Tab-separated table of C-alpha atoms and ligand atoms in Angstrom:
chain	number	residue	atom	x	y	z
A	1	MET	CA	-17.036	41.392	6.878
A	2	PHE	CA	-15.774	44.856	6.091
A	3	TRP	CA	-12.703	46.723	7.302
A	4	ASN	CA	-13.959	50.008	5.885
A	5	ARG	CA	-17.518	49.508	4.677
A	6	ALA	CA	-18.062	53.130	3.636
A	7	ILE	CA	-15.132	53.094	1.210
A	8	GLU	CA	-15.446	49.496	0.039
A	9	THR	CA	-19.091	49.931	-0.964
A	10	ILE	CA	-18.998	53.632	-1.896
A	11	ARG	CA	-21.637	54.672	-4.492
A	12	PRO	CA	-20.275	55.273	-8.026
A	13	GLU	CA	-20.986	59.053	-8.068
A	14	GLU	CA	-19.299	59.570	-4.728
A	15	LEU	CA	-16.403	57.411	-5.821
A	16	ALA	CA	-15.885	59.482	-8.969
A	17	ASP	CA	-15.713	62.678	-6.867
A	18	LEU	CA	-13.239	61.097	-4.475
A	19	GLN	CA	-11.084	59.723	-7.283
A	20	LEU	CA	-10.965	63.067	-9.078
A	21	LYS	CA	-10.068	64.937	-5.908
A	22	ARG	CA	-7.333	62.432	-5.133
A	23	LEU	CA	-6.081	62.353	-8.722
A	24	LYS	CA	-5.519	66.108	-8.600
A	25	TRP	CA	-3.613	65.689	-5.356
A	26	ALA	CA	-1.544	62.825	-6.843
A	27	LEU	CA	-0.590	64.919	-9.868
A	28	ARG	CA	0.536	67.791	-7.661
A	29	GLN	CA	2.622	65.277	-5.751
A	30	ALA	CA	4.090	63.991	-9.036
A	31	GLN	CA	5.065	67.534	-9.976
A	32	GLU	CA	7.583	67.452	-7.150
A	33	VAL	CA	9.551	64.914	-9.200
A	34	GLY	CA	11.928	65.978	-11.990
A	35	LEU	CA	10.798	63.127	-14.241
A	36	TYR	CA	7.186	64.315	-14.180
A	37	GLN	CA	8.038	67.994	-14.555
A	38	ARG	CA	9.775	66.966	-17.773
A	39	LYS	CA	7.106	64.516	-18.935
A	40	PHE	CA	4.235	66.960	-18.361
A	41	ARG	CA	6.180	69.693	-20.164
A	42	GLU	CA	6.896	67.399	-23.129
A	43	ALA	CA	3.237	66.358	-23.289
A	44	GLY	CA	2.215	70.040	-23.110
A	45	ILE	CA	-0.017	69.364	-20.157
A	46	SER	CA	-0.298	70.678	-16.643
A	47	PRO	CA	-2.068	68.947	-13.744
A	48	ASP	CA	-4.527	71.871	-13.794
A	49	ASP	CA	-5.780	70.653	-17.202
A	50	ILE	CA	-7.223	67.548	-15.559
A	51	ARG	CA	-10.846	68.425	-14.851
A	52	THR	CA	-12.586	65.050	-15.245
A	53	LEU	CA	-11.494	61.476	-14.672
A	54	ASP	CA	-11.482	60.855	-18.414
A	55	ASP	CA	-8.842	63.572	-18.799
A	56	VAL	CA	-6.393	61.071	-17.367
A	57	GLU	CA	-6.035	59.792	-20.933
A	58	LYS	CA	-4.214	63.016	-21.789
A	59	LEU	CA	-1.444	62.175	-19.350
A	60	PRO	CA	1.732	60.359	-20.415
A	61	PHE	CA	2.436	56.765	-19.378
A	62	THR	CA	5.219	55.886	-16.967
A	63	TYR	CA	7.424	52.897	-17.794
A	64	LYS	CA	9.435	50.602	-15.565
A	65	LYS	CA	12.634	51.606	-17.338
A	66	GLU	CA	12.038	55.226	-16.288
A	67	LEU	CA	11.894	54.115	-12.668
A	68	GLN	CA	15.100	52.143	-13.136
A	69	ALA	CA	16.761	55.200	-14.684
A	70	GLY	CA	15.935	57.167	-11.540
A	71	TYR	CA	17.907	54.710	-9.394
A	72	PRO	CA	18.145	54.951	-6.483
A	73	PHE	CA	16.108	57.875	-5.087
A	74	GLY	CA	15.549	60.105	-8.109
A	75	LEU	CA	11.775	59.639	-8.197
A	76	PHE	CA	10.972	60.383	-4.600
A	77	ALA	CA	8.594	63.304	-4.124
A	78	VAL	CA	9.536	63.903	-0.489
A	79	PRO	CA	12.873	64.610	1.227
A	80	MET	CA	14.779	61.554	2.467
A	81	ARG	CA	14.110	62.464	6.081
A	82	GLU	CA	10.419	61.656	5.428
A	83	ILE	CA	11.215	58.219	3.977
A	84	VAL	CA	10.865	55.606	6.700
A	85	ARG	CA	11.264	52.399	4.676
A	86	ILE	CA	12.665	51.177	1.393
A	87	HIS	CA	11.832	48.093	-0.635
A	88	THR	CA	13.124	47.134	-4.058
A	89	THR	CA	11.768	45.014	-6.872
A	90	SER	CA	13.476	41.760	-7.650
A	91	GLY	CA	14.420	42.974	-11.153
A	92	THR	CA	16.085	40.252	-13.155
A	93	THR	CA	18.091	42.590	-15.405
A	94	GLY	CA	19.832	45.841	-14.536
A	95	LYS	CA	19.192	47.855	-11.410
A	96	PRO	CA	16.097	47.176	-9.345
A	97	THR	CA	13.386	49.754	-8.823
A	98	VAL	CA	13.629	51.376	-5.423
A	99	VAL	CA	10.350	52.078	-3.675
A	100	GLY	CA	10.234	54.523	-0.778
A	101	TYR	CA	7.509	54.827	1.851
A	102	THR	CA	6.550	57.689	4.133
A	103	ARG	CA	4.926	56.877	7.447
A	104	GLN	CA	1.551	57.671	5.856
A	105	ASP	CA	2.338	55.308	2.966
A	106	LEU	CA	3.040	52.482	5.411
A	107	ASP	CA	-0.217	53.230	7.192
A	108	ASN	CA	-2.192	53.231	3.950
A	109	TRP	CA	-0.558	49.978	2.919
A	110	ALA	CA	-1.250	48.143	6.182
A	111	ASP	CA	-4.813	49.385	5.940
A	112	LEU	CA	-5.261	47.889	2.461
A	113	ILE	CA	-3.928	44.529	3.609
A	114	ALA	CA	-6.208	44.655	6.646
A	115	ARG	CA	-9.105	45.346	4.272
A	116	ASN	CA	-8.256	42.284	2.182
A	117	MET	CA	-7.903	39.914	5.058
A	118	THR	CA	-11.078	41.125	6.758
A	119	MET	CA	-12.956	40.717	3.476
A	120	ILE	CA	-12.233	36.982	3.489
A	121	GLY	CA	-13.308	36.584	7.084
A	122	LEU	CA	-9.976	36.641	8.904
A	123	GLY	CA	-9.735	38.332	12.294
A	124	VAL	CA	-8.402	38.287	15.833
A	125	ASP	CA	-9.015	34.573	16.275
A	126	ASP	CA	-6.801	33.594	13.370
A	127	VAL	CA	-3.226	32.353	13.516
A	128	PHE	CA	-1.460	33.518	10.406
A	129	GLN	CA	1.718	32.021	8.954
A	130	ASN	CA	3.438	34.423	6.590
A	131	ALA	CA	5.566	32.071	4.497
A	132	VAL	CA	7.114	34.556	2.084
A	133	ASN	CA	10.462	36.318	1.963
A	134	TYR	CA	10.813	39.001	4.646
A	135	GLY	CA	13.531	41.072	3.041
A	136	LEU	CA	13.252	43.666	0.332
A	137	PHE	CA	10.366	41.700	-1.206
A	138	THR	CA	7.137	43.474	-0.283
A	139	GLY	CA	5.131	40.320	0.445
A	140	GLY	CA	6.684	39.717	3.874
A	141	LEU	CA	6.519	43.008	5.754
A	142	GLY	CA	3.472	44.108	3.735
A	143	PHE	CA	1.284	41.274	4.967
A	144	HIS	CA	2.910	41.259	8.370
A	145	TYR	CA	1.796	44.747	9.353
A	146	GLY	CA	-1.646	44.371	7.803
A	147	ALA	CA	-2.253	41.166	9.754
A	148	GLU	CA	-1.024	42.736	12.982
A	149	LYS	CA	-3.261	45.714	12.372
A	150	ILE	CA	-6.353	43.539	12.569
A	151	GLY	CA	-4.963	41.685	15.572
A	152	MET	CA	-4.258	38.272	14.074
A	153	THR	CA	-1.535	36.163	15.678
A	154	VAL	CA	1.270	36.520	13.162
A	155	ILE	CA	4.000	33.938	12.637
A	156	PRO	CA	6.742	35.504	10.499
A	157	SER	CA	7.989	32.130	9.298
A	158	ALA	CA	9.409	33.484	6.014
A	159	THR	CA	10.455	30.864	3.441
A	160	GLY	CA	12.628	27.793	3.607
A	161	ASN	CA	12.865	24.742	5.835
A	162	THR	CA	9.595	23.370	4.582
A	163	ARG	CA	9.337	20.506	7.074
A	164	ARG	CA	9.678	23.008	9.917
A	165	GLN	CA	6.975	25.138	8.306
A	166	ILE	CA	4.651	22.139	8.306
A	167	GLU	CA	5.398	21.402	11.943
A	168	MET	CA	4.615	25.005	12.812
A	169	ILE	CA	1.262	24.819	11.087
A	170	GLU	CA	0.439	21.789	13.166
A	171	ASP	CA	1.977	22.878	16.494
A	172	PHE	CA	0.717	26.462	16.448
A	173	GLY	CA	-2.730	25.638	15.048
A	174	VAL	CA	-2.251	27.854	12.023
A	175	THR	CA	-5.574	28.778	10.383
A	176	ALA	CA	-4.358	30.948	7.504
A	177	ILE	CA	-1.225	30.864	5.387
A	178	HIS	CA	0.259	33.261	2.864
A	179	CYS	CA	2.789	32.183	0.236
A	180	THR	CA	3.306	31.969	-3.504
A	181	PRO	CA	1.157	29.333	-5.221
A	182	SER	CA	4.337	27.492	-6.268
A	183	TYR	CA	5.481	27.273	-2.667
A	184	ALA	CA	2.000	26.181	-1.606
A	185	LEU	CA	2.243	23.228	-3.989
A	186	HIS	CA	5.603	22.339	-2.518
A	187	LEU	CA	4.207	22.625	1.020
A	188	ALA	CA	1.381	20.278	0.051
A	189	GLU	CA	3.833	17.798	-1.378
A	190	VAL	CA	6.064	17.823	1.715
A	191	ALA	CA	3.053	17.658	4.080
A	192	GLU	CA	1.802	14.595	2.207
A	193	SER	CA	5.215	12.941	2.416
A	194	MET	CA	5.197	13.586	6.190
A	195	GLY	CA	1.687	12.164	6.469
A	196	LYS	CA	0.342	15.490	7.816
A	197	THR	CA	-3.214	16.548	7.072
A	198	LEU	CA	-2.940	20.129	8.407
A	199	ASP	CA	-6.450	20.083	9.823
A	200	THR	CA	-6.401	23.575	11.356
A	201	LEU	CA	-5.609	25.268	8.076
A	202	LYS	CA	-8.691	26.922	6.523
A	203	THR	CA	-7.485	29.834	4.402
A	204	GLY	CA	-4.734	30.155	1.815
A	205	ILE	CA	-3.689	33.530	0.427
A	206	PHE	CA	-1.676	33.045	-2.729
A	207	GLY	CA	-0.121	35.634	-4.983
A	208	ALA	CA	2.945	37.352	-6.416
A	209	GLU	CA	2.829	35.226	-9.578
A	210	PRO	CA	0.184	34.001	-12.017
A	211	TRP	CA	-1.716	30.851	-11.151
A	212	SER	CA	-4.683	29.175	-12.734
A	213	GLU	CA	-8.151	28.038	-11.750
A	214	ASN	CA	-6.987	24.429	-11.894
A	215	THR	CA	-4.195	25.242	-9.457
A	216	ARG	CA	-6.836	26.652	-7.132
A	217	VAL	CA	-8.798	23.413	-7.263
A	218	GLU	CA	-5.658	21.459	-6.559
A	219	LEU	CA	-4.462	23.657	-3.668
A	220	GLU	CA	-7.887	23.679	-2.055
A	221	ARG	CA	-8.056	19.914	-2.215
A	222	ARG	CA	-4.533	19.146	-1.081
A	223	LEU	CA	-4.187	21.776	1.647
A	224	GLY	CA	-7.829	21.749	2.712
A	225	VAL	CA	-8.122	25.526	2.386
A	226	LYS	CA	-10.228	28.130	0.645
A	227	ALA	CA	-7.723	29.753	-1.694
A	228	TYR	CA	-7.698	33.503	-2.444
A	229	ASP	CA	-5.788	35.337	-5.127
A	230	SER	CA	-3.767	38.341	-3.989
A	231	TYR	CA	-2.335	40.825	-6.469
A	232	GLY	CA	0.061	43.689	-6.102
A	233	LEU	CA	3.355	45.129	-7.244
A	234	SER	CA	6.171	46.868	-5.402
A	235	GLU	CA	5.681	50.086	-7.344
A	236	MET	CA	2.166	50.337	-5.767
A	237	TYR	CA	3.414	49.563	-2.222
A	238	GLY	CA	3.349	45.770	-2.851
A	239	PRO	CA	0.506	43.320	-2.204
A	240	GLY	CA	-2.874	44.860	-1.431
A	241	VAL	CA	-3.724	46.353	-4.819
A	242	ALA	CA	-6.419	43.806	-5.698
A	243	PHE	CA	-7.765	40.802	-3.831
A	244	GLU	CA	-10.375	38.128	-4.305
A	245	CYS	CA	-13.538	38.262	-2.232
A	246	PRO	CA	-15.437	35.168	-1.077
A	247	GLU	CA	-17.377	35.147	-4.367
A	248	HIS	CA	-14.189	33.792	-5.960
A	249	ASN	CA	-14.894	35.449	-9.218
A	250	GLY	CA	-12.382	38.215	-9.880
A	251	LEU	CA	-10.341	40.526	-7.668
A	252	HIS	CA	-11.545	43.828	-6.211
A	253	ILE	CA	-9.107	46.531	-7.164
A	254	TRP	CA	-9.126	49.156	-4.458
A	255	HIS	CA	-10.864	51.980	-6.229
A	256	ASP	CA	-10.189	54.697	-3.646
A	257	CYS	CA	-6.410	54.204	-3.890
A	258	TYR	CA	-5.817	53.090	-7.481
A	259	LEU	CA	-7.239	54.481	-10.705
A	260	THR	CA	-7.244	51.615	-13.182
A	261	GLU	CA	-7.291	51.524	-16.953
A	262	VAL	CA	-6.831	48.626	-19.358
A	263	ILE	CA	-5.086	49.485	-22.619
A	264	ASP	CA	-3.953	47.861	-25.815
A	265	PRO	CA	-0.264	47.229	-25.017
A	266	VAL	CA	0.776	48.004	-28.595
A	267	THR	CA	-1.247	51.110	-29.472
A	268	GLY	CA	-1.675	52.431	-25.919
A	269	GLU	CA	-5.376	53.003	-26.569
A	270	ARG	CA	-7.831	52.510	-23.774
A	271	LEU	CA	-9.955	49.354	-24.031
A	272	ALA	CA	-13.591	48.984	-23.042
A	273	PRO	CA	-14.574	47.023	-19.914
A	274	GLY	CA	-14.480	43.317	-20.722
A	275	GLU	CA	-11.617	43.645	-23.197
A	276	ARG	CA	-8.341	42.060	-22.236
A	277	GLY	CA	-5.158	44.124	-22.265
A	278	GLU	CA	-2.430	45.670	-20.126
A	279	MET	CA	-3.406	47.211	-16.820
A	280	VAL	CA	-2.287	50.785	-16.229
A	281	ILE	CA	-2.526	52.140	-12.697
A	282	THR	CA	-2.375	55.649	-11.298
A	283	PRO	CA	-2.032	55.473	-7.525
A	284	LEU	CA	-4.127	58.115	-5.807
A	285	VAL	CA	-2.689	58.297	-2.298
A	286	LYS	CA	1.013	57.549	-2.596
A	287	GLU	CA	3.271	60.174	-1.059
A	288	ALA	CA	6.875	59.058	-1.504
A	289	LEU	CA	6.713	57.554	-4.983
A	290	PRO	CA	3.805	59.031	-6.938
A	291	LEU	CA	3.276	57.464	-10.342
A	292	VAL	CA	1.185	58.543	-13.303
A	293	ARG	CA	-0.395	55.941	-15.589
A	294	TYR	CA	2.105	53.261	-14.671
A	295	ARG	CA	2.424	50.460	-17.249
A	296	THR	CA	2.214	47.374	-15.046
A	297	GLY	CA	2.788	44.933	-17.922
A	298	ASP	CA	0.088	42.744	-16.357
A	299	ILE	CA	-2.629	41.353	-18.586
A	300	THR	CA	-6.211	41.400	-17.345
A	301	ARG	CA	-9.625	42.899	-18.058
A	302	LEU	CA	-12.106	44.952	-16.074
A	303	LEU	CA	-15.079	42.819	-15.123
A	304	GLU	CA	-18.560	44.208	-15.610
A	305	GLY	CA	-21.559	43.850	-13.351
A	306	GLU	CA	-21.997	44.137	-9.626
A	307	CYS	CA	-20.434	41.755	-7.165
A	308	ALA	CA	-22.735	40.013	-4.713
A	309	CYS	CA	-20.446	41.112	-1.870
A	310	GLY	CA	-21.340	44.751	-2.505
A	311	ARG	CA	-17.844	46.012	-3.241
A	312	GLY	CA	-16.749	47.870	-6.354
A	313	GLN	CA	-14.618	47.342	-9.457
A	314	LYS	CA	-13.210	43.891	-10.119
A	315	ILE	CA	-10.488	42.648	-12.441
A	316	GLU	CA	-10.032	39.179	-13.846
A	317	ARG	CA	-7.138	37.183	-12.407
A	318	ILE	CA	-3.864	38.199	-14.087
A	319	THR	CA	-3.244	35.819	-16.966
A	320	GLY	CA	0.362	36.835	-17.551
A	321	ARG	CA	2.551	39.769	-18.397
A	322	SER	CA	2.752	41.567	-21.684
A	323	ASP	CA	6.486	41.014	-21.436
A	324	ASP	CA	6.632	37.370	-20.333
A	325	MET	CA	4.264	36.599	-23.111
A	326	LEU	CA	6.097	34.179	-25.367
A	327	VAL	CA	5.785	34.602	-29.076
A	328	ILE	CA	6.384	31.199	-30.599
A	329	ARG	CA	6.134	31.108	-34.374
A	330	GLY	CA	3.947	34.170	-34.191
A	331	ILE	CA	1.568	32.693	-31.651
A	332	ASN	CA	1.218	34.538	-28.336
A	333	ILE	CA	1.489	32.160	-25.449
A	334	PHE	CA	1.270	32.818	-21.725
A	335	PRO	CA	2.917	30.330	-19.387
A	336	SER	CA	-0.335	30.352	-17.393
A	337	GLN	CA	-2.132	28.703	-20.326
A	338	ILE	CA	0.332	25.828	-20.207
A	339	GLU	CA	-0.119	25.550	-16.459
A	340	HIS	CA	-3.881	25.478	-16.851
A	341	VAL	CA	-3.735	22.555	-19.299
A	342	LEU	CA	-1.247	20.558	-17.246
A	343	ARG	CA	-3.162	20.975	-14.006
A	344	SER	CA	-6.263	19.521	-15.603
A	345	LEU	CA	-4.512	16.195	-16.271
A	346	PRO	CA	-4.519	13.721	-13.367
A	347	GLU	CA	-1.370	11.875	-14.491
A	348	VAL	CA	0.682	15.044	-14.272
A	349	GLY	CA	2.385	16.246	-11.071
A	350	ASP	CA	2.843	19.820	-9.858
A	351	GLN	CA	6.028	20.817	-11.607
A	352	PHE	CA	6.896	21.693	-15.151
A	353	MET	CA	9.547	23.650	-17.037
A	354	VAL	CA	9.258	25.300	-20.423
A	355	TYR	CA	12.262	25.684	-22.724
A	356	VAL	CA	12.167	27.742	-25.888
A	357	ASP	CA	14.877	27.270	-28.512
A	358	ARG	CA	15.458	28.310	-32.068
A	359	VAL	CA	16.279	25.323	-34.194
A	360	ARG	CA	17.182	26.067	-37.808
A	361	HIS	CA	15.362	29.448	-37.620
A	362	LEU	CA	12.246	27.878	-36.153
A	363	ASP	CA	10.993	28.350	-32.610
A	364	GLU	CA	10.644	25.106	-30.723
A	365	MET	CA	8.982	24.772	-27.362
A	366	THR	CA	9.846	21.840	-25.124
A	367	ILE	CA	7.932	21.211	-21.941
A	368	GLU	CA	9.299	18.972	-19.249
A	369	VAL	CA	6.455	17.612	-17.227
A	370	GLU	CA	6.816	15.890	-13.910
A	371	MET	CA	4.542	12.871	-13.540
A	372	THR	CA	2.730	11.761	-10.422
A	373	ARG	CA	4.216	8.709	-8.711
A	374	ALA	CA	1.287	6.583	-9.919
A	375	GLY	CA	1.493	7.945	-13.447
A	376	PHE	CA	5.221	7.268	-13.643
A	377	SER	CA	5.158	3.680	-12.460
A	378	GLY	CA	2.823	2.593	-15.236
A	379	GLU	CA	3.664	0.593	-18.357
A	380	LEU	CA	5.729	2.150	-21.128
A	381	GLN	CA	2.743	2.244	-23.459
A	382	ASP	CA	0.802	4.144	-20.766
A	383	LEU	CA	3.519	6.791	-20.672
A	384	ALA	CA	3.384	7.100	-24.437
A	385	ARG	CA	-0.391	7.517	-24.219
A	386	VAL	CA	-0.110	10.214	-21.551
A	387	GLN	CA	2.513	12.049	-23.536
A	388	LYS	CA	0.320	12.008	-26.618
A	389	LYS	CA	-2.617	13.258	-24.576
A	390	ILE	CA	-0.593	16.194	-23.184
A	391	VAL	CA	0.668	17.163	-26.627
A	392	GLY	CA	-2.916	17.004	-27.938
A	393	GLU	CA	-4.390	19.088	-25.109
A	394	LEU	CA	-1.638	21.691	-25.400
A	395	HIS	CA	-2.137	21.819	-29.134
A	396	SER	CA	-5.835	22.462	-28.890
A	397	THR	CA	-5.385	25.207	-26.235
A	398	LEU	CA	-2.277	26.943	-27.555
A	399	GLY	CA	-2.702	26.290	-31.254
A	400	LEU	CA	0.901	25.102	-31.291
A	401	ARG	CA	2.607	21.750	-31.427
A	402	THR	CA	5.069	21.335	-28.552
A	403	ALA	CA	7.570	18.654	-27.578
A	404	VAL	CA	6.671	17.076	-24.253
A	405	LYS	CA	9.150	15.158	-22.097
A	406	LEU	CA	7.819	13.225	-19.168
A	407	VAL	CA	10.165	13.216	-16.195
A	408	GLU	CA	10.338	11.420	-12.878
A	409	PRO	CA	8.543	12.817	-9.808
A	410	GLY	CA	10.860	15.024	-7.755
A	411	SER	CA	13.283	15.749	-10.588
A	412	LEU	CA	12.372	19.358	-11.497
A	413	PRO	CA	13.242	22.413	-9.384
A	414	ARG	CA	10.945	23.572	-6.559
A	415	PHE	CA	10.503	27.270	-5.762
A	416	GLU	CA	10.191	29.017	-2.407
A	417	GLY	CA	9.226	32.366	-3.841
A	418	LYS	CA	8.148	33.213	-7.343
A	419	ALA	CA	8.571	30.300	-9.730
A	420	LYS	CA	10.721	30.660	-12.821
A	421	ARG	CA	9.384	28.019	-15.147
A	422	VAL	CA	10.227	29.450	-18.536
A	423	ILE	CA	13.746	29.414	-19.945
A	424	ASP	CA	13.892	31.209	-23.268
A	425	ARG	CA	17.174	30.223	-24.911
A	426	ARG	CA	16.529	31.858	-28.261
A	427	GLY	CA	18.630	34.952	-27.515
A	428	ALA	CA	21.472	33.008	-25.941
A	429	VAL	CA	24.670	32.395	-27.886
B	1	DLL	O1	4.875	40.330	-6.094
B	1	DLL	C1	3.858	41.871	-4.550
B	1	DLL	C2	3.060	40.763	-3.964
B	1	DLL	C3	3.532	40.066	-2.871
B	1	DLL	C4	1.824	40.440	-4.479
B	1	DLL	C5	2.795	39.065	-2.299
B	1	DLL	C6	1.046	39.434	-3.906
B	1	DLL	C7	1.550	38.742	-2.831
B	1	DLL	P1	6.680	42.423	-7.222
B	1	DLL	O2	7.749	41.525	-6.733
B	1	DLL	O3	7.030	43.837	-7.533
B	1	DLL	O4	5.516	42.522	-6.157
B	1	DLL	O5	6.040	41.744	-8.498
B	1	DLL	C8	4.916	42.301	-9.106
B	1	DLL	O6	4.188	40.115	-9.858
B	1	DLL	O7	3.412	43.031	-11.758
B	1	DLL	C9	2.670	40.701	-11.554
B	1	DLL	O8	3.320	40.497	-12.794
B	1	DLL	C10	3.087	39.601	-10.583
B	1	DLL	N1	1.982	39.289	-9.667
B	1	DLL	C11	1.804	39.738	-8.414
B	1	DLL	N2	0.669	39.193	-7.885
B	1	DLL	C12	0.110	38.418	-8.844
B	1	DLL	C13	-1.061	37.596	-8.929
B	1	DLL	C14	4.797	41.470	-5.659
B	1	DLL	N3	-1.890	37.434	-7.917
B	1	DLL	C15	4.476	41.461	-10.277
B	1	DLL	N4	-1.318	36.978	-10.109
B	1	DLL	C16	3.188	41.958	-10.871
B	1	DLL	C17	-0.477	37.126	-11.153
B	1	DLL	C18	0.940	38.498	-9.987
B	1	DLL	N5	0.649	37.844	-11.131
């Protein structure tokens, strides 16, 4: 099913024309902002120099810290009276990034979400539970208005009170749920403890943090859903930037609204399709907060070949961030690799925590792994065997020897929103 078939399946030549036309508009919009007037001047370039899509490489990158420096409204390209909503990122250090929306921006955004949900077969007959934070986080209101736009019955349940959430799924006959994959695992766990099978639930939309293929298998089995990956970032409205189609093999990045490049995060050079690197996005229709070549920090690659669903450009699921990448004794490690290994082992439960320390100048990684109830009640020699197996599997995937501690089911933290599973204590005094 298509929300906007003409745009979703637009032919490549037509798409290139549309993208170029919109890129020129977006650069004119950016010129309204002091930061870009300065950046274009310093780069010795004017928006009029952009004549082909490849010319985008001549433009300077925009970094998150530049957005933070503009706090709160310094990067808006329209007067405040045209801003009808504000969201902020959940920045962990310093000031958050403030994102403004014009009425047109909100319309565009709801339209993208509607496109995603229609693509996976959702419609007026669906009852949709939106189990994410409804505040400044973009996941709540973003999905809410998109779902309403296509006429689904929306339950703005937000997060928290997990038992109540489970009752709602059952009592209201919820068919589709949206939450972070970490919260979905917690929901599954609580539903199991309540003896609920959640029979009406058919579709799970999971995003806002990296998750692995093994987590998909697990969520589909335990919640009885088809699971779809949803990607976005506040700076680009929020969710709705890229979304998995029913082929379950990569995410369509919405080519009419976002111009996508993948670069080497160190040299800044553009990589060929198929090569993994940092995704850089230039939004093509944003009014309030135009951005030029925004460094997302997210690691992915452009997938080649046509999708059976008929839509355009796909990216691989995000495997991590260039900045949450851990460098342990010179080896680059993404938390998602650890998750992938752990989820493939039946003795291991849903939760884990990673601690990184520096011991006598050497990086040490310790992983606390929650066992399943069955795994934990076994003999001591069984536990030793499982621990050895985990260390071995991690070693062969990561190329690094890690310390693994097995812990009791229920003992590690659960997360309602984005999980924070890595504690890097190397910088701490
Ligand atoms: O997380 C927007 C969102 C809400 C996306 C709900 C999907 C669902 P931020 O809080 O600004 O926005 O965080 C954006 O989260 O740069 C990625 O690093 C990460 N991220 C988002 N979606 C995914 C995903 C929202 N599907 C940052 N897979 C992004 C991996 C993701 N990482």
